[in-house]
Coordinates of C-alpha atoms in Angstrom, one line a residue:
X189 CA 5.1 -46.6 -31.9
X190 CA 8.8 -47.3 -31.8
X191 CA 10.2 -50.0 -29.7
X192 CA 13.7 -51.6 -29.3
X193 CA 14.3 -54.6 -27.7
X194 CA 12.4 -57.7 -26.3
X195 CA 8.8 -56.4 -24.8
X196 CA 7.3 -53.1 -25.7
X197 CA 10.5 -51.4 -24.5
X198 CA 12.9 -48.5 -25.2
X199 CA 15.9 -49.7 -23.5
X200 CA 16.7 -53.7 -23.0
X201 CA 19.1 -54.7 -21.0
X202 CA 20.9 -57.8 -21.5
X203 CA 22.9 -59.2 -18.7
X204 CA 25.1 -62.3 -18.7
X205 CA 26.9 -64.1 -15.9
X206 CA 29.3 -66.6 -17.4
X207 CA 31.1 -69.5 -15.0
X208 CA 34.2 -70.9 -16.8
X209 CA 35.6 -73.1 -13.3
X210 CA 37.6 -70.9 -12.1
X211 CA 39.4 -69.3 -15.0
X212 CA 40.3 -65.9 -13.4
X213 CA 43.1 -66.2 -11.2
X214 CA 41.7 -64.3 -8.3
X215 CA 39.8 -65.7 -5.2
X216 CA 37.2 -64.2 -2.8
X217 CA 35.1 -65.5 0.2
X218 CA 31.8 -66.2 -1.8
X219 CA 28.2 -65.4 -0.3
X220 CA 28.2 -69.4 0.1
X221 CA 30.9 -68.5 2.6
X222 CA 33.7 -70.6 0.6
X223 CA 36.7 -69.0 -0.9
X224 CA 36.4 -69.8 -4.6
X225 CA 37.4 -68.3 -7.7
X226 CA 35.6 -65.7 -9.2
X227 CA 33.2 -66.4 -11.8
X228 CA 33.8 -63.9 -14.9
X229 CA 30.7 -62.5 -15.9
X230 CA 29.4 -60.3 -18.7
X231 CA 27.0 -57.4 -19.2
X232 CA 25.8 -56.6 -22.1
X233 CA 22.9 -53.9 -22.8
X234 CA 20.3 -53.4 -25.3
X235 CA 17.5 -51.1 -26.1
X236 CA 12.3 -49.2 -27.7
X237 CA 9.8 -43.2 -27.2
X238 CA 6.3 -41.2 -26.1
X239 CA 3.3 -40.8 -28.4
X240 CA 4.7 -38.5 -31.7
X241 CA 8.7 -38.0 -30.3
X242 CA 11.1 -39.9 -32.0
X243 CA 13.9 -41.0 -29.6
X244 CA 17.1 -40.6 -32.2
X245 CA 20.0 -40.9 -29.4
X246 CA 19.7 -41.6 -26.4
X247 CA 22.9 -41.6 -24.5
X248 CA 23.8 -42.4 -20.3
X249 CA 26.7 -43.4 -18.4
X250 CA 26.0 -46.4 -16.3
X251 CA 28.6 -45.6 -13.7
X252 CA 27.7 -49.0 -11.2
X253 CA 26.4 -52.4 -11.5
X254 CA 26.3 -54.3 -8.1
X255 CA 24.9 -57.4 -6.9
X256 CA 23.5 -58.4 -3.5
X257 CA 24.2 -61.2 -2.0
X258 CA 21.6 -62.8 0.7
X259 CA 24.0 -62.4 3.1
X260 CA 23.9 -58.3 2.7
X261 CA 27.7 -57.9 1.0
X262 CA 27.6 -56.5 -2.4
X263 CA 29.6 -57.3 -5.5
X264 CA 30.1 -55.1 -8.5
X265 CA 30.2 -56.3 -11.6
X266 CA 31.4 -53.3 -13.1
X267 CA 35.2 -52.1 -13.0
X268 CA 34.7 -48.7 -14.5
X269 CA 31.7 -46.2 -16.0
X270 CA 30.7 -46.8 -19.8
X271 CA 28.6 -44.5 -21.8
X272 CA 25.8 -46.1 -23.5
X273 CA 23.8 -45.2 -27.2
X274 CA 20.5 -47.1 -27.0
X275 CA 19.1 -45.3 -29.7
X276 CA 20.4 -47.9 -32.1
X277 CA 20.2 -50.8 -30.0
X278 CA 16.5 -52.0 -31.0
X279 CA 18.6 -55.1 -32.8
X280 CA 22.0 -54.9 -31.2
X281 CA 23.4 -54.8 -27.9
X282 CA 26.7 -53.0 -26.5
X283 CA 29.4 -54.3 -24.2
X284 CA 29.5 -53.4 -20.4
X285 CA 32.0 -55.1 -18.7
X286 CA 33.3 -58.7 -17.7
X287 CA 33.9 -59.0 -14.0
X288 CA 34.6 -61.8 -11.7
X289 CA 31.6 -62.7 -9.3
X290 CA 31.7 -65.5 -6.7
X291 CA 29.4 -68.2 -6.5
X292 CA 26.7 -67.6 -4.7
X293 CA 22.8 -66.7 -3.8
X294 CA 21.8 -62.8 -4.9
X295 CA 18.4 -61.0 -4.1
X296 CA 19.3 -57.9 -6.5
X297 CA 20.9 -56.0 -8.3
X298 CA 21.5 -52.2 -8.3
X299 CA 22.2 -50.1 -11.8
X300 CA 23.5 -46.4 -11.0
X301 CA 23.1 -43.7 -14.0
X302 CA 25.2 -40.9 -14.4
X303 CA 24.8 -38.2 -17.4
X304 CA 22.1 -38.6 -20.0
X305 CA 21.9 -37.2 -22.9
X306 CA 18.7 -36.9 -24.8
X307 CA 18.1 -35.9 -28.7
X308 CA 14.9 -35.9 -30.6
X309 CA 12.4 -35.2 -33.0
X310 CA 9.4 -33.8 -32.1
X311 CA 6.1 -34.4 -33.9
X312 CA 4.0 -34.3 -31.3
X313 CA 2.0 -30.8 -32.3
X314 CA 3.3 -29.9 -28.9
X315 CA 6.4 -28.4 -27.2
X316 CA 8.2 -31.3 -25.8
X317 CA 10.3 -29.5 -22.7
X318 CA 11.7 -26.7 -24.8
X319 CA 11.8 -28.5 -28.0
X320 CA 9.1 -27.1 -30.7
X321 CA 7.3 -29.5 -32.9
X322 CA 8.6 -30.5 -35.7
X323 CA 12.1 -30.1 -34.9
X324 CA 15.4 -32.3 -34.0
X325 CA 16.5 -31.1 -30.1
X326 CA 19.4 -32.1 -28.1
X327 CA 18.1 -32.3 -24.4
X328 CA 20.0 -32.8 -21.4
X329 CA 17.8 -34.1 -18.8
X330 CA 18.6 -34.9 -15.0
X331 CA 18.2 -39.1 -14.4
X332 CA 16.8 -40.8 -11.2
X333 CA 19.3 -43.0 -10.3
X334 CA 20.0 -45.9 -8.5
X335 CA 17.4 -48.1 -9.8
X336 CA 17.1 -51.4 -8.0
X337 CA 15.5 -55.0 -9.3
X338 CA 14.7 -57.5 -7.2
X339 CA 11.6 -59.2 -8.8
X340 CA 11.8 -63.2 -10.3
X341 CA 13.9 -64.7 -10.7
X342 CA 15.6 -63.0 -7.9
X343 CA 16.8 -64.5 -6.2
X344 CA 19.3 -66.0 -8.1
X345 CA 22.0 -68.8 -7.5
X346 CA 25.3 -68.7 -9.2
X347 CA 27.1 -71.8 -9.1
X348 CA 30.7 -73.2 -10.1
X349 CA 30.5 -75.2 -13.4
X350 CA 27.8 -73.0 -14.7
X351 CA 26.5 -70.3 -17.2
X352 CA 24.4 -67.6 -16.3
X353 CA 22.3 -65.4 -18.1
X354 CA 19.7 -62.3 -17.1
X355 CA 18.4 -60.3 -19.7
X356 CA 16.5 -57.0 -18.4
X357 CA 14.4 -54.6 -20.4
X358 CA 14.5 -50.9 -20.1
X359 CA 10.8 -49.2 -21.4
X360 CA 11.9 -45.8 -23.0
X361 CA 7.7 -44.6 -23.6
X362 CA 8.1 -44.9 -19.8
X363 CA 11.6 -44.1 -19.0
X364 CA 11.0 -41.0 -20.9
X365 CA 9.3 -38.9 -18.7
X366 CA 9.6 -35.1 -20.5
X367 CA 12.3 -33.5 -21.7
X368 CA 14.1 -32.9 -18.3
X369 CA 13.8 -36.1 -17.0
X370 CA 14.8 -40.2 -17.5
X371 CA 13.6 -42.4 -15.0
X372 CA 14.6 -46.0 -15.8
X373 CA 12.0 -48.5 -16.4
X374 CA 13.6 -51.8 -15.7
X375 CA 12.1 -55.1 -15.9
X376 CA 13.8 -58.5 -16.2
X377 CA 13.2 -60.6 -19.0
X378 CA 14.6 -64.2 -18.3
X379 CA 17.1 -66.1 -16.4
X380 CA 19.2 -68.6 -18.8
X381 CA 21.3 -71.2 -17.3
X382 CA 23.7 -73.6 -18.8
X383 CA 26.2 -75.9 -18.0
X384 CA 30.3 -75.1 -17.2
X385 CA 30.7 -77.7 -20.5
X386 CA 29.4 -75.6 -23.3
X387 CA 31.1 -72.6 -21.7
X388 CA 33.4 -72.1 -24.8
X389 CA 30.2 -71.7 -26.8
X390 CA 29.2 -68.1 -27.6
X391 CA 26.8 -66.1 -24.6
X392 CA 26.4 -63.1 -26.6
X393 CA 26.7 -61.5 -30.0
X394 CA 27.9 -57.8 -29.8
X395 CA 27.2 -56.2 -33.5
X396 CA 28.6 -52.8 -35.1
X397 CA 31.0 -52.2 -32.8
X398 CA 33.4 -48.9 -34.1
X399 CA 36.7 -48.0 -33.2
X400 CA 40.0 -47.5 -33.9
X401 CA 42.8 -50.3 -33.9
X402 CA 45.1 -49.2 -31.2
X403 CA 48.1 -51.2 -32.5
X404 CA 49.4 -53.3 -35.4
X405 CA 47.9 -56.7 -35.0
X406 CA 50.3 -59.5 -33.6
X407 CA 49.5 -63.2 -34.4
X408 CA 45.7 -63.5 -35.0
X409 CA 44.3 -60.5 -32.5
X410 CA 43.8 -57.1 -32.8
X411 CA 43.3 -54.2 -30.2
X412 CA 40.0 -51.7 -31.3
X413 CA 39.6 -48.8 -29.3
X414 CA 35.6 -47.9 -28.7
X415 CA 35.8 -43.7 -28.8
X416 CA 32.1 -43.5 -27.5
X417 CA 32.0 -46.2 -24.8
X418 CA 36.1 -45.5 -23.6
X419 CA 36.3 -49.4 -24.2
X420 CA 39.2 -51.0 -25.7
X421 CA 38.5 -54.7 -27.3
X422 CA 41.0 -57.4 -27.2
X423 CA 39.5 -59.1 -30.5
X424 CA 40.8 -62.6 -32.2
X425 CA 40.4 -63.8 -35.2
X426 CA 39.7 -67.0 -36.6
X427 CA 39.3 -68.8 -40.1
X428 CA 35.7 -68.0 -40.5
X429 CA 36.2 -64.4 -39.8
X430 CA 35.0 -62.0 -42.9
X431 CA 36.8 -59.2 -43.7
X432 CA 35.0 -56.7 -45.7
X433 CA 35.8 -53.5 -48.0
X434 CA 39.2 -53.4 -46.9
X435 CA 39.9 -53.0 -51.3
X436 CA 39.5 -49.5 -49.9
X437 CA 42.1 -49.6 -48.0
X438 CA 44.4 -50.5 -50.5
X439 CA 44.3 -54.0 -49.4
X440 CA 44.8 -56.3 -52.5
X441 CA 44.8 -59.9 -50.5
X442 CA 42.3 -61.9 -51.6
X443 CA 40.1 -63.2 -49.3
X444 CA 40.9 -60.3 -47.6
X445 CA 42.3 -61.4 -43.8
X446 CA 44.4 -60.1 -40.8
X447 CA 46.7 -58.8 -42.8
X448 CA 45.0 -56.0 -44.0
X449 CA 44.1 -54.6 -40.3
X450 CA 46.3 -51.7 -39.7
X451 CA 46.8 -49.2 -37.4
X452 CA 44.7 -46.3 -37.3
X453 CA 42.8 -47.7 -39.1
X454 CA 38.7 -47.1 -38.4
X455 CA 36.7 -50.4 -38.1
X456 CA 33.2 -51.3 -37.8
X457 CA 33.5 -55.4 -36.4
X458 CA 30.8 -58.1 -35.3
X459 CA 31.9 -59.7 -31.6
X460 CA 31.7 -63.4 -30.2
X461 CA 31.8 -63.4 -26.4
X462 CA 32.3 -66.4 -25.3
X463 CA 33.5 -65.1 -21.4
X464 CA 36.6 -66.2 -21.7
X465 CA 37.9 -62.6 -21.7
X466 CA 39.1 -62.5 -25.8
X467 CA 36.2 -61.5 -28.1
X468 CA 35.9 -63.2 -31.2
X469 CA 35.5 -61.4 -34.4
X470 CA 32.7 -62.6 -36.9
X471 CA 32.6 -59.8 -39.2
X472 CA 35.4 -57.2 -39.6
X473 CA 34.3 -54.1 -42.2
X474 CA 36.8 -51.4 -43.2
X475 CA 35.6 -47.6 -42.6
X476 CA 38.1 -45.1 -43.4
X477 CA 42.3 -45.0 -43.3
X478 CA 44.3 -43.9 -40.7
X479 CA 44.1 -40.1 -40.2
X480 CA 40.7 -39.9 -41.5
X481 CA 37.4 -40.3 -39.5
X482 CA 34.3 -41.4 -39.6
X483 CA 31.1 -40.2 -38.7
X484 CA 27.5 -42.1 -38.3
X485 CA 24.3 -40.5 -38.4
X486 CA 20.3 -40.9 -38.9
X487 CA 19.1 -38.6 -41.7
X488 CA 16.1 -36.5 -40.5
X489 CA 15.3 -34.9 -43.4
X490 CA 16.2 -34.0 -46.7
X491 CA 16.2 -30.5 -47.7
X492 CA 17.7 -30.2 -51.6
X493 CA 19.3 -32.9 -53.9
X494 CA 21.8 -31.2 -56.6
X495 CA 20.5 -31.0 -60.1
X496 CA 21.8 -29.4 -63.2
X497 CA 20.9 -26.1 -61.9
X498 CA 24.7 -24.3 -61.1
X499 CA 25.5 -24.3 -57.6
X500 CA 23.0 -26.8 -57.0
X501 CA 23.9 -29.1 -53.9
X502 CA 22.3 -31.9 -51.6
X503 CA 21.8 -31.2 -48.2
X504 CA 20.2 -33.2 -45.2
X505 CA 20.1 -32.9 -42.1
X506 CA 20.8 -35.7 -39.5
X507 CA 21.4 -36.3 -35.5
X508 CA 25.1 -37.7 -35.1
X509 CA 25.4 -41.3 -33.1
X510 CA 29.1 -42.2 -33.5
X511 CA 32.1 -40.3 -34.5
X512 CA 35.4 -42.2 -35.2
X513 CA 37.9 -41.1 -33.5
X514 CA 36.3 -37.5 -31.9
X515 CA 36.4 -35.2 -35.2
X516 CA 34.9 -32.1 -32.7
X517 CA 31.1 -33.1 -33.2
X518 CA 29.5 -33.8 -30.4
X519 CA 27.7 -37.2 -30.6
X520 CA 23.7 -36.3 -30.5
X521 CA 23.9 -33.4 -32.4
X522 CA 22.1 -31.9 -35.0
X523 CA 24.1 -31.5 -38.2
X524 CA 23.1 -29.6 -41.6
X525 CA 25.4 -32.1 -44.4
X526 CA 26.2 -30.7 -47.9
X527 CA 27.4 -33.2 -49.8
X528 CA 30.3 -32.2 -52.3
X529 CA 29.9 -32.1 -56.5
X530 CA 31.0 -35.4 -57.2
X531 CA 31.2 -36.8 -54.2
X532 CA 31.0 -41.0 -53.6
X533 CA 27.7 -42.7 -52.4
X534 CA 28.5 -46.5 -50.9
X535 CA 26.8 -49.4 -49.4
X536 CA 28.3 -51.1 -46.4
X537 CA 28.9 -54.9 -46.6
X538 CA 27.3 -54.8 -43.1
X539 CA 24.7 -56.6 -44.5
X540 CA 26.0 -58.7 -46.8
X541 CA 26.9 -62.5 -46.2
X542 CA 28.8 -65.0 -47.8
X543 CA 26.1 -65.8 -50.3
X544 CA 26.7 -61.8 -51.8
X545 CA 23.6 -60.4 -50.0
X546 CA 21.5 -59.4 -52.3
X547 CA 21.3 -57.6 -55.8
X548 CA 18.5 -55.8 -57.3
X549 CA 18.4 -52.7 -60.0
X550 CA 15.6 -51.7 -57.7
X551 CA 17.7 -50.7 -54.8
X552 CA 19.7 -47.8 -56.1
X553 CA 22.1 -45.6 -53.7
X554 CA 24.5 -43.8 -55.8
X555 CA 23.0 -39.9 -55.7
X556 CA 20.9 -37.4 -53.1
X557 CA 18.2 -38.9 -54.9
X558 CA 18.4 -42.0 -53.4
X559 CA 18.6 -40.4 -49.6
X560 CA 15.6 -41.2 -47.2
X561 CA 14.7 -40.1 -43.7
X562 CA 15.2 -42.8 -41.4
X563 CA 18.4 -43.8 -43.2
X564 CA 21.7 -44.5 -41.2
X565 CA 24.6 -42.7 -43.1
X566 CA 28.4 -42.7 -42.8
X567 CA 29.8 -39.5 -44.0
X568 CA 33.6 -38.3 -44.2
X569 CA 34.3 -34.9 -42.3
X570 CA 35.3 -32.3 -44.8
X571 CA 34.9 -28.4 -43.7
X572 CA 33.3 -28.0 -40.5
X573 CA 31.8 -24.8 -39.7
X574 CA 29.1 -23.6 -37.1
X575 CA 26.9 -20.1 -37.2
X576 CA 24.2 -19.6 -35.5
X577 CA 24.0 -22.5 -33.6
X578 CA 23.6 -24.8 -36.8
X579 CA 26.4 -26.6 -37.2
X580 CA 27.1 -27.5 -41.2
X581 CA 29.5 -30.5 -42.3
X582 CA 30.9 -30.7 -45.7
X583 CA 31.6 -34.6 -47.2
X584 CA 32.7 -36.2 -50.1
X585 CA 31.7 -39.5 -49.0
X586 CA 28.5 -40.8 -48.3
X587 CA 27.7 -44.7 -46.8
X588 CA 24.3 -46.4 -46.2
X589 CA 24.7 -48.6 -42.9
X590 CA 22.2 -50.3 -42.2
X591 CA 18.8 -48.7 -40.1
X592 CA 16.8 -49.8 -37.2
X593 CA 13.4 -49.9 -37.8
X594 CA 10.3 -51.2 -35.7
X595 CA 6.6 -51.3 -36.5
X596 CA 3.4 -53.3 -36.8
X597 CA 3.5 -56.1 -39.5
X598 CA 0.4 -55.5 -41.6
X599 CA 0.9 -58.0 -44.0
X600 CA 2.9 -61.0 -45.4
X601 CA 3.4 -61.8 -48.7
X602 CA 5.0 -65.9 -48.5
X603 CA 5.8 -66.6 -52.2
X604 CA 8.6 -63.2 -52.2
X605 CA 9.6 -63.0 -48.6
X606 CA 8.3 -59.9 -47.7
X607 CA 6.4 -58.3 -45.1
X608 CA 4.7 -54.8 -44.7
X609 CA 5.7 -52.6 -41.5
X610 CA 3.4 -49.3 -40.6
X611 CA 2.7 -48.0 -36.9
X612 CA 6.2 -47.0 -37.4
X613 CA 8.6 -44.4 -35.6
X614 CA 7.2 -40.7 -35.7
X615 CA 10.6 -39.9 -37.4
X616 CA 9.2 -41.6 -40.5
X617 CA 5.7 -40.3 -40.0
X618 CA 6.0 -37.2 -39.6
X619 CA 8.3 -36.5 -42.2
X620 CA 7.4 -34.6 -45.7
X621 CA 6.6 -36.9 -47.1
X622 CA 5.6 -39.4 -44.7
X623 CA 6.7 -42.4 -44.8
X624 CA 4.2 -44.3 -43.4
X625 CA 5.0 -48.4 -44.4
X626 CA 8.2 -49.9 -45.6
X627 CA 8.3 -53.1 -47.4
X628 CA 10.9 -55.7 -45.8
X629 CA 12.6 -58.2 -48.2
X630 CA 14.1 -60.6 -46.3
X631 CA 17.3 -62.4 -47.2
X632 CA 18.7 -65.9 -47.4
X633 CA 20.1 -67.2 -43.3
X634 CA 17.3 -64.6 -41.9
X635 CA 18.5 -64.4 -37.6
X636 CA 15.8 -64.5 -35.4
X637 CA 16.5 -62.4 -32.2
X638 CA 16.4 -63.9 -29.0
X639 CA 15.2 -67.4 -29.5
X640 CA 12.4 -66.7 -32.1
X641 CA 11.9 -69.0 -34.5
X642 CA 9.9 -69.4 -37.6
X643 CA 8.7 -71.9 -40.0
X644 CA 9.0 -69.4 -42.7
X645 CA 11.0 -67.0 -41.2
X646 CA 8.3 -64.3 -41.2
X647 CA 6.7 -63.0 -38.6
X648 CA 2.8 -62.9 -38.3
X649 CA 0.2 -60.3 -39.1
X650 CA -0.3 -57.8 -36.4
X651 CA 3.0 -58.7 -34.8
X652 CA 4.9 -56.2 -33.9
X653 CA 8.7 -56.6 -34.7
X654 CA 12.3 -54.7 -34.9
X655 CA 14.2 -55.6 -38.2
X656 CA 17.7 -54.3 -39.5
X657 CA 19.1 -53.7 -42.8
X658 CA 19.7 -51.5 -45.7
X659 CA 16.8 -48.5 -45.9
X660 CA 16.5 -47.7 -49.9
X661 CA 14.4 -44.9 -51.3
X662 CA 12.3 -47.2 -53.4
X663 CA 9.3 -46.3 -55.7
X664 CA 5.3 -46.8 -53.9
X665 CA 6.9 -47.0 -50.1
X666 CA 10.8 -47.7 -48.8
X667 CA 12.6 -51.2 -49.0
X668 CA 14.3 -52.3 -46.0
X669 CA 16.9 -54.9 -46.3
X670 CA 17.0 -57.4 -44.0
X671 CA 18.3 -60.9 -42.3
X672 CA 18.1 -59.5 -38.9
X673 CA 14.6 -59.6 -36.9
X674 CA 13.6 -59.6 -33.5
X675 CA 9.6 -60.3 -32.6
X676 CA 8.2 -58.3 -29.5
X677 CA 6.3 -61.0 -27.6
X678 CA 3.1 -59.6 -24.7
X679 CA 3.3 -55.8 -26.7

């Protein structure tokens, strides 16, 4: 069982329609038949695989959004294609588009897919298309595409003074079909609506967004440029912005702030929309210098950790989901790393807040010892060579970022703050070992995803839930870190 978003889904979708009065400058005869001004609106999207296939990346274009008005003209809401990675969206959701819409009634809307590509691990004792078992496969399956909703609360009416919000769900067990074909499962989740007054307020949070700044930062905004999605972010900054690890960057302001953004430089940064068009920064984590990238992966498994032995080295193996800028890896593929003698092993701040995060002896990531399937990495791109289809990356650094990870809570433990996950991904159980529960230790200012909310903030027995945070290879079963959590409600 492995599931992303809201429901017992793969993909969910998260669309918002913001109306801030009129602040676009264009106008358009509206379905109401008025000539208003557009209404901007956002899309967001967010992501949940068949029985004993892990789903590691899982990357489309969405090349259209439209709406249809009840009088039979169409709007789009999307200006230009943007390539999607829902494999790590069971927590987090990624930026489509802001477009202006006018006011009016709409009985649908149509979502048009373009390439899909498709990598995973199969445990499923069974080929999976031409994917053996027991092994990572990058898969390029054909999509059925357009996909059109028109179920509740369709239709919808989008009015001047007013904020909008549709969240969809996209089922990847059902969207899933084999390994040569994706047919979307889309279901709408809710319909939020809010007044024009607390349009300033924020519509939707947009985490671990990576790129490149573009351009020196003038006054208090930056310009990131998203590699995977083609997007470039107009991002602000404000006094409760956190800057993170940029020490490694030679920074030696303290607080760090603005003035340590540079450019080339590689960020990984936590987005505000509000719909006004600027995105506000919350968090804002160094990654690597100008001139240097960055690569993100899961690990799949772990084949040697260096030991006193000479020539002794650790290898894993993992499925690359974001490169930073392109370093000639394709995104979704299967990489063999060999980690360098001496080489450093981090933790990311990503899950750290102002209160220090956490610190415990018991969470230990400094050596190949401490490497776990199921673990997002960050590695720097030494030698890259390829032979015989295996492609092998050499690093000398090595980053825990934190993992995805959704199961079946099968306990709760009140006085320490924990919770035990199992039902979880087939990645984890059908490694060697298998991992087959992870302990969760939440922190202090715990989110709840989505409008959950929780006396104790923990969720209940037999629950089944999507938490992020820091995987560590502890002793008895894995800790995961975490002050992220999203309950699935109607699994």
């Amino acid at each position: 069982m492995w599931r992303t978003s809201f429901l017992m889904m793969a993909l969910a979708t998260s669309l918002f329609l913001a109306a801030c009065g009129g602040s676009t400058n264009s106008s358009s005869t509206s379905p109401m038949g008025n000539s208003v001004p557009m209404t901007p609106m956002i899309l967001t999207i967010g992501d949940t695989p068949p029985s004993g296939i892990a789903v590691l990346f899982l990357e489309a274009v969405i090349t259209k959004a439209t709406l249809q008005a009840s009088d039979g003209t169409s709007v789009p809401i999307m200006s230009t294609p943007v390539e999607v990675e829902f494999g790590h969206l069971q927590t987090d959701r990624a930026f489509l588009s802001l477009a202006g819409v006018p006011p009016g009634t709409y009985k649908s809307i149509t979502l048009e897919f373009g390439d899909v590509t498709l990598t995973i691990e199969n445990h499923s004792m069974a080929l999976f298309g031409t994917c053996l078992d027991n092994t990572a496969c990058e898969l390029m399956p054909t999509v059925n595409s357009p996909i059109v909703l028109s179920s509740a609360p369709f239709p919808i009416t989008i009015t001047k003074n007013s904020v909008v919000g549709l969240k969809m769900d996209l089922d990847v067990n059902a969207s899933v079909l084999s390994g040569a074909m994706v047919n979307p499962t889309v279901t709408i989740q809710s319909l939020i609506q809010r007044d024009e007054s607390e349009g300033n307020k924020e519509i939707e949070e947009v985490d671990e967004v990576d790129g490149q700044v573009s351009a020196a930062p003038m006054g208090n905004s930056f310009t990131l440029m998203n590699e995977q999605s083609g997007q470039s972010f107009n991002i602000s900054v404000d006094t409760n912005t956190v800057f993170q690890d940029f020490d490694r960057a030679g920074c030696t302001v303290s607080p760090a702030d603005l003035t340590c953004v540079k450019a080339g430089q590689i960020l990984d940064v936590d987005l505000s929309a509000s719909g006004m068009g600027m995105m506000l920064a919350k968090r804002v984590e160094f990654e690597e210098d100008a001139n240097k990238e960055a690569i993100k992966g899961i690990i799949t498994s772990v084949d040697s950790v260096a030991t006193s032995a000479p020539g002794s080295m650790t290898k894993f193996h993992m499925v690359v989901f974001n490169e930073e800028p392109a370093a000639g890896i394709s995104e979704g593929s299967p990489v063999v790393v060999t980690v360098q003698t001496g080489a450093m092993f981090q933790v990311a701040e990503a899950q750290m807040g102002e209160d220090g995060g956490f610190s415990s002896s018991s969470f230990s990531f400094k050596s190949g010892t401490d490497l776990l399937v199921g673990q997002n990495v960050q590695i720097r791109p030494g030698t890259v060579s390829t032979s015989e289809s295996v492609t092998t990356v050499t690093t000398d650094l090595v980053r825990l970022w934190p993992s995805q990870i959704t199961g079946n809570v099968m306990s709760v433990d009140m006085s320490n703050g924990t919770f035990v996950l199992n039902q979880l991904s087939p990645l984890l159980t059908g490694a060697t070992p298998a991992v087959m529960q992870i302990t969760v230790d939440t922190l202090s200012g715990m989110t709840m995803m989505d409008g959950d909310s929780s006396s104790s903030g923990l969720p209940a027995v037999n629950s089944i839930v999507s938490v992020k945070g820091l995987l560590f290879n502890t002793s008895g079963m894995p800790t995961l870190v975490t002050r992220m959590m999203r309950q699935h409600h109607g699994d």
